[in-house]
GROMACS .gro file of C-alpha atoms in nm:
model
  352
    1UNK     CA    1  12.304 -10.545 -30.373
    2UNK     CA    2  12.668 -10.576 -30.266
    3UNK     CA    3  12.874 -10.846 -30.427
    4UNK     CA    4  12.912 -11.155 -30.211
    5UNK     CA    5  13.253 -11.319 -30.204
    6UNK     CA    6  13.360 -11.650 -30.055
    7UNK     CA    7  13.719 -11.541 -30.004
    8UNK     CA    8  13.850 -11.560 -29.650
    9UNK     CA    9  14.045 -11.279 -29.490
   10UNK     CA   10  14.364 -11.482 -29.529
   11UNK     CA   11  14.300 -11.539 -29.903
   12UNK     CA   12  14.256 -11.165 -29.947
   13UNK     CA   13  14.580 -11.104 -29.758
   14UNK     CA   14  14.758 -11.362 -29.975
   15UNK     CA   15  14.633 -11.184 -30.287
   16UNK     CA   16  14.769 -10.856 -30.152
   17UNK     CA   17  15.109 -11.019 -30.092
   18UNK     CA   18  15.103 -11.149 -30.449
   19UNK     CA   19  15.045 -10.798 -30.578
   20UNK     CA   20  15.332 -10.668 -30.366
   21UNK     CA   21  15.566 -10.940 -30.495
   22UNK     CA   22  15.470 -10.875 -30.859
   23UNK     CA   23  15.537 -10.501 -30.825
   24UNK     CA   24  15.183 -10.372 -30.882
   25UNK     CA   25  15.182  -9.992 -30.895
   26UNK     CA   26  15.020  -9.754 -30.653
   27UNK     CA   27  14.748  -9.651 -30.897
   28UNK     CA   28  14.617 -10.011 -30.923
   29UNK     CA   29  14.622 -10.060 -30.546
   30UNK     CA   30  14.423  -9.743 -30.496
   31UNK     CA   31  14.484  -9.444 -30.276
   32UNK     CA   32  14.405  -9.616 -29.948
   33UNK     CA   33  14.705  -9.584 -29.711
   34UNK     CA   34  14.891  -9.900 -29.618
   35UNK     CA   35  15.002 -10.017 -29.276
   36UNK     CA   36  15.288 -10.269 -29.279
   37UNK     CA   37  15.525 -10.427 -29.028
   38UNK     CA   38  15.893 -10.487 -29.104
   39UNK     CA   39  16.104 -10.697 -28.869
   40UNK     CA   40  16.484 -10.674 -28.898
   41UNK     CA   41  16.706 -10.941 -28.746
   42UNK     CA   42  17.047 -11.084 -28.824
   43UNK     CA   43  17.417 -11.092 -28.742
   44UNK     CA   44  17.534 -10.920 -28.427
   45UNK     CA   45  17.695 -10.586 -28.520
   46UNK     CA   46  17.610 -10.668 -28.881
   47UNK     CA   47  17.496 -10.315 -28.966
   48UNK     CA   48  17.118 -10.350 -28.928
   49UNK     CA   49  17.069 -10.010 -28.767
   50UNK     CA   50  17.300  -9.835 -29.014
   51UNK     CA   51  17.114  -9.987 -29.308
   52UNK     CA   52  16.776  -9.896 -29.157
   53UNK     CA   53  16.881  -9.537 -29.094
   54UNK     CA   54  17.006  -9.497 -29.450
   55UNK     CA   55  16.686  -9.643 -29.592
   56UNK     CA   56  16.484  -9.396 -29.384
   57UNK     CA   57  16.717  -9.105 -29.471
   58UNK     CA   58  16.795  -9.051 -29.104
   59UNK     CA   59  17.085  -8.809 -29.070
   60UNK     CA   60  17.218  -8.921 -28.733
   61UNK     CA   61  17.480  -9.169 -28.611
   62UNK     CA   62  17.335  -9.514 -28.535
   63UNK     CA   63  17.345  -9.647 -28.180
   64UNK     CA   64  17.381 -10.010 -28.066
   65UNK     CA   65  17.041 -10.177 -28.056
   66UNK     CA   66  16.925 -10.254 -27.703
   67UNK     CA   67  16.756 -10.594 -27.725
   68UNK     CA   68  16.449 -10.503 -27.935
   69UNK     CA   69  16.372 -10.154 -28.061
   70UNK     CA   70  16.069 -10.007 -28.232
   71UNK     CA   71  16.050  -9.717 -28.473
   72UNK     CA   72  15.832  -9.627 -28.769
   73UNK     CA   73  15.857  -9.476 -29.113
   74UNK     CA   74  15.604  -9.273 -29.310
   75UNK     CA   75  15.570  -9.204 -29.679
   76UNK     CA   76  15.331  -8.962 -29.849
   77UNK     CA   77  15.195  -9.072 -30.186
   78UNK     CA   78  15.246  -8.792 -30.434
   79UNK     CA   79  14.995  -8.514 -30.383
   80UNK     CA   80  14.775  -8.735 -30.166
   81UNK     CA   81  14.757  -8.633 -29.802
   82UNK     CA   82  14.730  -8.996 -29.685
   83UNK     CA   83  15.050  -9.158 -29.561
   84UNK     CA   84  15.176  -9.513 -29.574
   85UNK     CA   85  15.312  -9.628 -29.240
   86UNK     CA   86  15.573  -9.896 -29.174
   87UNK     CA   87  15.613 -10.028 -28.820
   88UNK     CA   88  15.981 -10.116 -28.785
   89UNK     CA   89  16.118 -10.363 -28.531
   90UNK     CA   90  16.488 -10.436 -28.494
   91UNK     CA   91  16.630 -10.726 -28.295
   92UNK     CA   92  16.975 -10.671 -28.147
   93UNK     CA   93  17.231 -10.917 -28.014
   94UNK     CA   94  17.240 -11.153 -28.312
   95UNK     CA   95  17.094 -11.487 -28.204
   96UNK     CA   96  17.134 -11.432 -27.829
   97UNK     CA   97  16.794 -11.262 -27.794
   98UNK     CA   98  16.604 -11.457 -28.059
   99UNK     CA   99  16.325 -11.542 -27.812
  100UNK     CA  100  16.207 -11.181 -27.844
  101UNK     CA  101  16.067 -11.250 -28.194
  102UNK     CA  102  15.733 -11.315 -28.026
  103UNK     CA  103  15.686 -10.940 -27.978
  104UNK     CA  104  15.700 -10.814 -28.339
  105UNK     CA  105  15.558 -11.140 -28.482
  106UNK     CA  106  15.206 -11.158 -28.344
  107UNK     CA  107  14.853 -11.242 -28.465
  108UNK     CA  108  14.796 -10.873 -28.535
  109UNK     CA  109  15.103 -10.832 -28.758
  110UNK     CA  110  15.153 -11.150 -28.962
  111UNK     CA  111  14.918 -11.049 -29.243
  112UNK     CA  112  15.123 -10.738 -29.317
  113UNK     CA  113  15.464 -10.866 -29.205
  114UNK     CA  114  15.794 -10.871 -29.389
  115UNK     CA  115  16.111 -11.018 -29.238
  116UNK     CA  116  16.452 -10.874 -29.327
  117UNK     CA  117  16.750 -11.092 -29.241
  118UNK     CA  118  17.084 -10.906 -29.238
  119UNK     CA  119  17.388 -11.135 -29.264
  120UNK     CA  120  17.743 -11.008 -29.212
  121UNK     CA  121  17.937 -11.117 -29.523
  122UNK     CA  122  18.267 -11.035 -29.351
  123UNK     CA  123  18.210 -11.315 -29.096
  124UNK     CA  124  18.133 -11.630 -29.298
  125UNK     CA  125  18.206 -11.855 -28.998
  126UNK     CA  126  17.896 -11.718 -28.824
  127UNK     CA  127  17.677 -11.678 -29.130
  128UNK     CA  128  17.504 -12.016 -29.168
  129UNK     CA  129  17.445 -12.067 -28.796
  130UNK     CA  130  17.294 -11.720 -28.759
  131UNK     CA  131  17.077 -11.760 -29.068
  132UNK     CA  132  16.952 -12.105 -28.975
  133UNK     CA  133  16.860 -12.031 -28.613
  134UNK     CA  134  16.694 -11.695 -28.675
  135UNK     CA  135  16.486 -11.815 -28.970
  136UNK     CA  136  16.379 -12.124 -28.778
  137UNK     CA  137  16.284 -11.919 -28.471
  138UNK     CA  138  16.094 -11.663 -28.679
  139UNK     CA  139  15.912 -11.930 -28.878
  140UNK     CA  140  15.799 -12.114 -28.566
  141UNK     CA  141  15.667 -11.790 -28.418
  142UNK     CA  142  15.486 -11.703 -28.743
  143UNK     CA  143  15.313 -12.041 -28.741
  144UNK     CA  144  15.220 -11.994 -28.376
  145UNK     CA  145  15.084 -11.643 -28.436
  146UNK     CA  146  14.888 -11.766 -28.737
  147UNK     CA  147  14.718 -12.041 -28.537
  148UNK     CA  148  14.635 -11.793 -28.262
  149UNK     CA  149  14.483 -11.565 -28.524
  150UNK     CA  150  14.280 -11.853 -28.668
  151UNK     CA  151  14.149 -11.947 -28.325
  152UNK     CA  152  14.054 -11.590 -28.246
  153UNK     CA  153  13.870 -11.556 -28.575
  154UNK     CA  154  13.704 -11.895 -28.530
  155UNK     CA  155  13.826 -12.024 -28.869
  156UNK     CA  156  14.002 -12.346 -28.961
  157UNK     CA  157  14.060 -12.300 -29.333
  158UNK     CA  158  14.435 -12.358 -29.316
  159UNK     CA  159  14.667 -12.566 -29.101
  160UNK     CA  160  14.975 -12.357 -29.174
  161UNK     CA  161  15.060 -12.013 -29.303
  162UNK     CA  162  15.245 -11.991 -29.635
  163UNK     CA  163  15.298 -11.739 -29.908
  164UNK     CA  164  15.086 -11.796 -30.216
  165UNK     CA  165  15.193 -11.773 -30.577
  166UNK     CA  166  15.543 -11.641 -30.503
  167UNK     CA  167  15.682 -11.791 -30.823
  168UNK     CA  168  15.512 -11.768 -31.163
  169UNK     CA  169  15.314 -12.073 -31.275
  170UNK     CA  170  15.567 -12.147 -31.548
  171UNK     CA  171  15.871 -12.127 -31.317
  172UNK     CA  172  16.059 -12.462 -31.325
  173UNK     CA  173  16.116 -12.457 -30.947
  174UNK     CA  174  15.760 -12.373 -30.843
  175UNK     CA  175  15.710 -12.713 -30.678
  176UNK     CA  176  16.068 -12.740 -30.545
  177UNK     CA  177  16.094 -12.429 -30.329
  178UNK     CA  178  15.975 -12.400 -29.969
  179UNK     CA  179  15.850 -12.039 -29.945
  180UNK     CA  180  15.905 -11.861 -29.618
  181UNK     CA  181  15.563 -11.796 -29.457
  182UNK     CA  182  15.587 -11.418 -29.512
  183UNK     CA  183  15.786 -11.204 -29.756
  184UNK     CA  184  16.157 -11.237 -29.678
  185UNK     CA  185  16.448 -11.014 -29.780
  186UNK     CA  186  16.804 -11.132 -29.717
  187UNK     CA  187  17.067 -10.856 -29.707
  188UNK     CA  188  17.435 -10.943 -29.720
  189UNK     CA  189  17.606 -10.652 -29.541
  190UNK     CA  190  17.966 -10.523 -29.540
  191UNK     CA  191  18.023 -10.600 -29.905
  192UNK     CA  192  18.322 -10.364 -29.900
  193UNK     CA  193  18.508 -10.618 -29.683
  194UNK     CA  194  18.363 -10.922 -29.857
  195UNK     CA  195  18.488 -10.813 -30.199
  196UNK     CA  196  18.847 -10.849 -30.077
  197UNK     CA  197  18.800 -11.224 -30.011
  198UNK     CA  198  18.954 -11.488 -30.236
  199UNK     CA  199  18.744 -11.553 -30.546
  200UNK     CA  200  18.668 -11.917 -30.452
  201UNK     CA  201  18.538 -11.815 -30.110
  202UNK     CA  202  18.328 -11.534 -30.255
  203UNK     CA  203  18.181 -11.775 -30.507
  204UNK     CA  204  18.086 -12.029 -30.239
  205UNK     CA  205  17.926 -11.768 -30.012
  206UNK     CA  206  17.739 -11.606 -30.302
  207UNK     CA  207  17.607 -11.935 -30.443
  208UNK     CA  208  17.509 -12.058 -30.097
  209UNK     CA  209  17.306 -11.744 -30.024
  210UNK     CA  210  17.151 -11.761 -30.371
  211UNK     CA  211  17.039 -12.117 -30.296
  212UNK     CA  212  16.899 -12.023 -29.954
  213UNK     CA  213  16.716 -11.718 -30.090
  214UNK     CA  214  16.565 -11.910 -30.380
  215UNK     CA  215  16.476 -12.207 -30.157
  216UNK     CA  216  16.274 -11.973 -29.934
  217UNK     CA  217  16.142 -11.769 -30.230
  218UNK     CA  218  16.315 -11.465 -30.082
  219UNK     CA  219  16.479 -11.160 -30.232
  220UNK     CA  220  16.856 -11.121 -30.195
  221UNK     CA  221  17.083 -10.819 -30.214
  222UNK     CA  222  17.446 -10.746 -30.116
  223UNK     CA  223  17.520 -10.399 -29.984
  224UNK     CA  224  17.761 -10.174 -29.797
  225UNK     CA  225  17.691  -9.851 -29.611
  226UNK     CA  226  18.015  -9.721 -29.767
  227UNK     CA  227  17.867  -9.737 -30.116
  228UNK     CA  228  17.601  -9.485 -30.216
  229UNK     CA  229  17.513  -9.692 -30.523
  230UNK     CA  230  17.456 -10.014 -30.327
  231UNK     CA  231  17.262  -9.836 -30.053
  232UNK     CA  232  17.040  -9.672 -30.315
  233UNK     CA  233  16.952 -10.017 -30.454
  234UNK     CA  234  16.898 -10.151 -30.103
  235UNK     CA  235  16.663  -9.864 -30.027
  236UNK     CA  236  16.451  -9.959 -30.330
  237UNK     CA  237  16.411 -10.314 -30.195
  238UNK     CA  238  16.337 -10.184 -29.845
  239UNK     CA  239  16.078  -9.936 -29.973
  240UNK     CA  240  15.908 -10.211 -30.171
  241UNK     CA  241  15.847 -10.419 -29.859
  242UNK     CA  242  15.787 -10.129 -29.620
  243UNK     CA  243  15.570  -9.909 -29.841
  244UNK     CA  244  15.473 -10.119 -30.143
  245UNK     CA  245  15.661  -9.924 -30.409
  246UNK     CA  246  15.784 -10.091 -30.727
  247UNK     CA  247  16.112 -10.277 -30.667
  248UNK     CA  248  16.216 -10.272 -31.031
  249UNK     CA  249  16.338 -10.562 -31.244
  250UNK     CA  250  16.716 -10.531 -31.217
  251UNK     CA  251  16.894 -10.862 -31.154
  252UNK     CA  252  17.262 -10.939 -31.082
  253UNK     CA  253  17.371 -11.300 -31.023
  254UNK     CA  254  17.743 -11.259 -31.099
  255UNK     CA  255  17.945 -11.369 -30.794
  256UNK     CA  256  18.219 -11.121 -30.887
  257UNK     CA  257  17.970 -10.838 -30.838
  258UNK     CA  258  17.717 -10.745 -30.567
  259UNK     CA  259  17.416 -10.977 -30.590
  260UNK     CA  260  17.071 -10.829 -30.645
  261UNK     CA  261  16.801 -11.089 -30.704
  262UNK     CA  262  16.427 -11.025 -30.653
  263UNK     CA  263  16.222 -11.322 -30.534
  264UNK     CA  264  16.155 -11.564 -30.819
  265UNK     CA  265  16.422 -11.420 -31.050
  266UNK     CA  266  16.668 -11.706 -30.986
  267UNK     CA  267  16.654 -12.082 -31.045
  268UNK     CA  268  16.828 -12.391 -30.912
  269UNK     CA  269  16.963 -12.468 -31.260
  270UNK     CA  270  17.129 -12.126 -31.279
  271UNK     CA  271  17.270 -12.158 -30.926
  272UNK     CA  272  17.414 -12.502 -31.003
  273UNK     CA  273  17.550 -12.758 -30.761
  274UNK     CA  274  17.767 -12.690 -30.454
  275UNK     CA  275  18.133 -12.638 -30.549
  276UNK     CA  276  18.278 -12.961 -30.413
  277UNK     CA  277  18.460 -13.254 -30.571
  278UNK     CA  278  18.314 -13.525 -30.349
  279UNK     CA  279  17.941 -13.476 -30.293
  280UNK     CA  280  17.860 -13.842 -30.218
  281UNK     CA  281  18.084 -13.858 -29.911
  282UNK     CA  282  17.887 -13.586 -29.731
  283UNK     CA  283  17.577 -13.804 -29.677
  284UNK     CA  284  17.330 -13.519 -29.714
  285UNK     CA  285  16.958 -13.582 -29.651
  286UNK     CA  286  16.835 -13.317 -29.896
  287UNK     CA  287  16.971 -13.034 -30.117
  288UNK     CA  288  16.963 -12.779 -29.833
  289UNK     CA  289  17.157 -13.016 -29.606
  290UNK     CA  290  17.411 -13.072 -29.885
  291UNK     CA  291  17.472 -12.699 -29.923
  292UNK     CA  292  17.510 -12.671 -29.547
  293UNK     CA  293  17.769 -12.949 -29.530
  294UNK     CA  294  17.969 -12.807 -29.821
  295UNK     CA  295  17.958 -12.457 -29.674
  296UNK     CA  296  18.061 -12.570 -29.326
  297UNK     CA  297  18.345 -12.778 -29.468
  298UNK     CA  298  18.504 -12.452 -29.585
  299UNK     CA  299  18.371 -12.222 -29.314
  300UNK     CA  300  18.334 -12.416 -28.984
  301UNK     CA  301  18.060 -12.244 -28.786
  302UNK     CA  302  18.097 -12.113 -28.433
  303UNK     CA  303  17.900 -12.316 -28.180
  304UNK     CA  304  17.547 -12.178 -28.182
  305UNK     CA  305  17.480 -12.313 -27.832
  306UNK     CA  306  17.764 -12.108 -27.686
  307UNK     CA  307  17.643 -11.796 -27.864
  308UNK     CA  308  17.283 -11.838 -27.748
  309UNK     CA  309  17.371 -11.887 -27.382
  310UNK     CA  310  17.386 -11.512 -27.331
  311UNK     CA  311  17.025 -11.395 -27.300
  312UNK     CA  312  17.073 -11.122 -27.039
  313UNK     CA  313  17.167 -10.790 -27.205
  314UNK     CA  314  17.317 -10.683 -26.870
  315UNK     CA  315  17.595 -10.935 -26.933
  316UNK     CA  316  17.659 -10.830 -27.290
  317UNK     CA  317  17.976 -10.615 -27.334
  318UNK     CA  318  17.812 -10.390 -27.595
  319UNK     CA  319  17.564 -10.266 -27.332
  320UNK     CA  320  17.824 -10.201 -27.061
  321UNK     CA  321  17.782  -9.911 -26.815
  322UNK     CA  322  18.103  -9.894 -26.602
  323UNK     CA  323  17.958  -9.728 -26.291
  324UNK     CA  324  17.645  -9.943 -26.286
  325UNK     CA  325  17.843 -10.259 -26.363
  326UNK     CA  326  18.078 -10.196 -26.068
  327UNK     CA  327  17.785 -10.154 -25.830
  328UNK     CA  328  17.615 -10.463 -25.975
  329UNK     CA  329  17.934 -10.670 -25.927
  330UNK     CA  330  17.958 -10.551 -25.565
  331UNK     CA  331  17.596 -10.648 -25.495
  332UNK     CA  332  17.651 -10.987 -25.661
  333UNK     CA  333  17.950 -11.048 -25.432
  334UNK     CA  334  17.747 -10.949 -25.127
  335UNK     CA  335  17.470 -11.186 -25.234
  336UNK     CA  336  17.716 -11.473 -25.279
  337UNK     CA  337  17.865 -11.407 -24.937
  338UNK     CA  338  17.518 -11.402 -24.782
  339UNK     CA  339  17.434 -11.735 -24.945
  340UNK     CA  340  17.756 -11.892 -24.812
  341UNK     CA  341  17.693 -11.764 -24.459
  342UNK     CA  342  17.335 -11.884 -24.470
  343UNK     CA  343  17.449 -12.229 -24.586
  344UNK     CA  344  17.695 -12.251 -24.294
  345UNK     CA  345  17.422 -12.149 -24.050
  346UNK     CA  346  17.194 -12.427 -24.169
  347UNK     CA  347  17.472 -12.684 -24.146
  348UNK     CA  348  17.547 -12.574 -23.788
  349UNK     CA  349  17.194 -12.627 -23.665
  350UNK     CA  350  17.130 -12.932 -23.444
  351UNK     CA  351  16.815 -13.082 -23.597
  352UNK     CA  352  16.818 -13.404 -23.394
   0.00000   0.00000   0.00000
């Protein structure tokens, strides 16, 4: 008689995530091929495509991402003929097209989903705003997709989706973190430019991202496509989330060096407090708000509202097509002229 289990599908999925986070080897997971979804989002022109191509060993020049692009990666396990598949989605345009998260984050993908957030370290004045808006948008869509999945399955076991057992039971911050609903990897890109910053600024940016990553129980790594060593380490992290391979146990928390911190390998006590002399005057509501206020006091953020206004890729300079744009401008002028003439015609009518 087959063994009867009371575990729900979601509990089984949570257990699988726990295995992935703890680095369980392929032999223990069995030879059954995996099917995962990886969603990349982040800073505009932050190097997402370049990083993805290097992680997939694609030997071709990257092209600007047009809104939302899909690709996939495959990996054969040793001598086994079965292949692991990773469905890869990349969101272009920074925060301007964040509404498109509803396509890669759906009821059919959330149980095998990993989010990769790429933040441009060379542009600290855009970093917090980009991070905050994209993570909030993604989290809201994950919750929505989860509820849709629950309704479709006819189950009501949970009111919200959340990672289980991300931190070990003996971790001092286990009850203090707010785990992102699905596995999250934060990549700080363009480290080659970042390393030329003043030491105080590098320290603030590094500690802030360490806090954010640990707060969300996420992994964090700094990289540069100009460094083979850093890209090799980044590829290990990517392969862990995309194909389930062991991510290793290497940790680097020194702000004078590239950060590399797997989820759960950091702690609030090691990160310390925000580097400011007058914390009380900032009137923060919680630790995350305090870090935000300290960070923005040094790096004032660009207005997110102004950045998000542009939702039409046709108006984005990076997607310009001179000949088409000229014709479009001409048609827009003709339309405006038609509207003006029509308005005059209506005003001239005698409706008495």
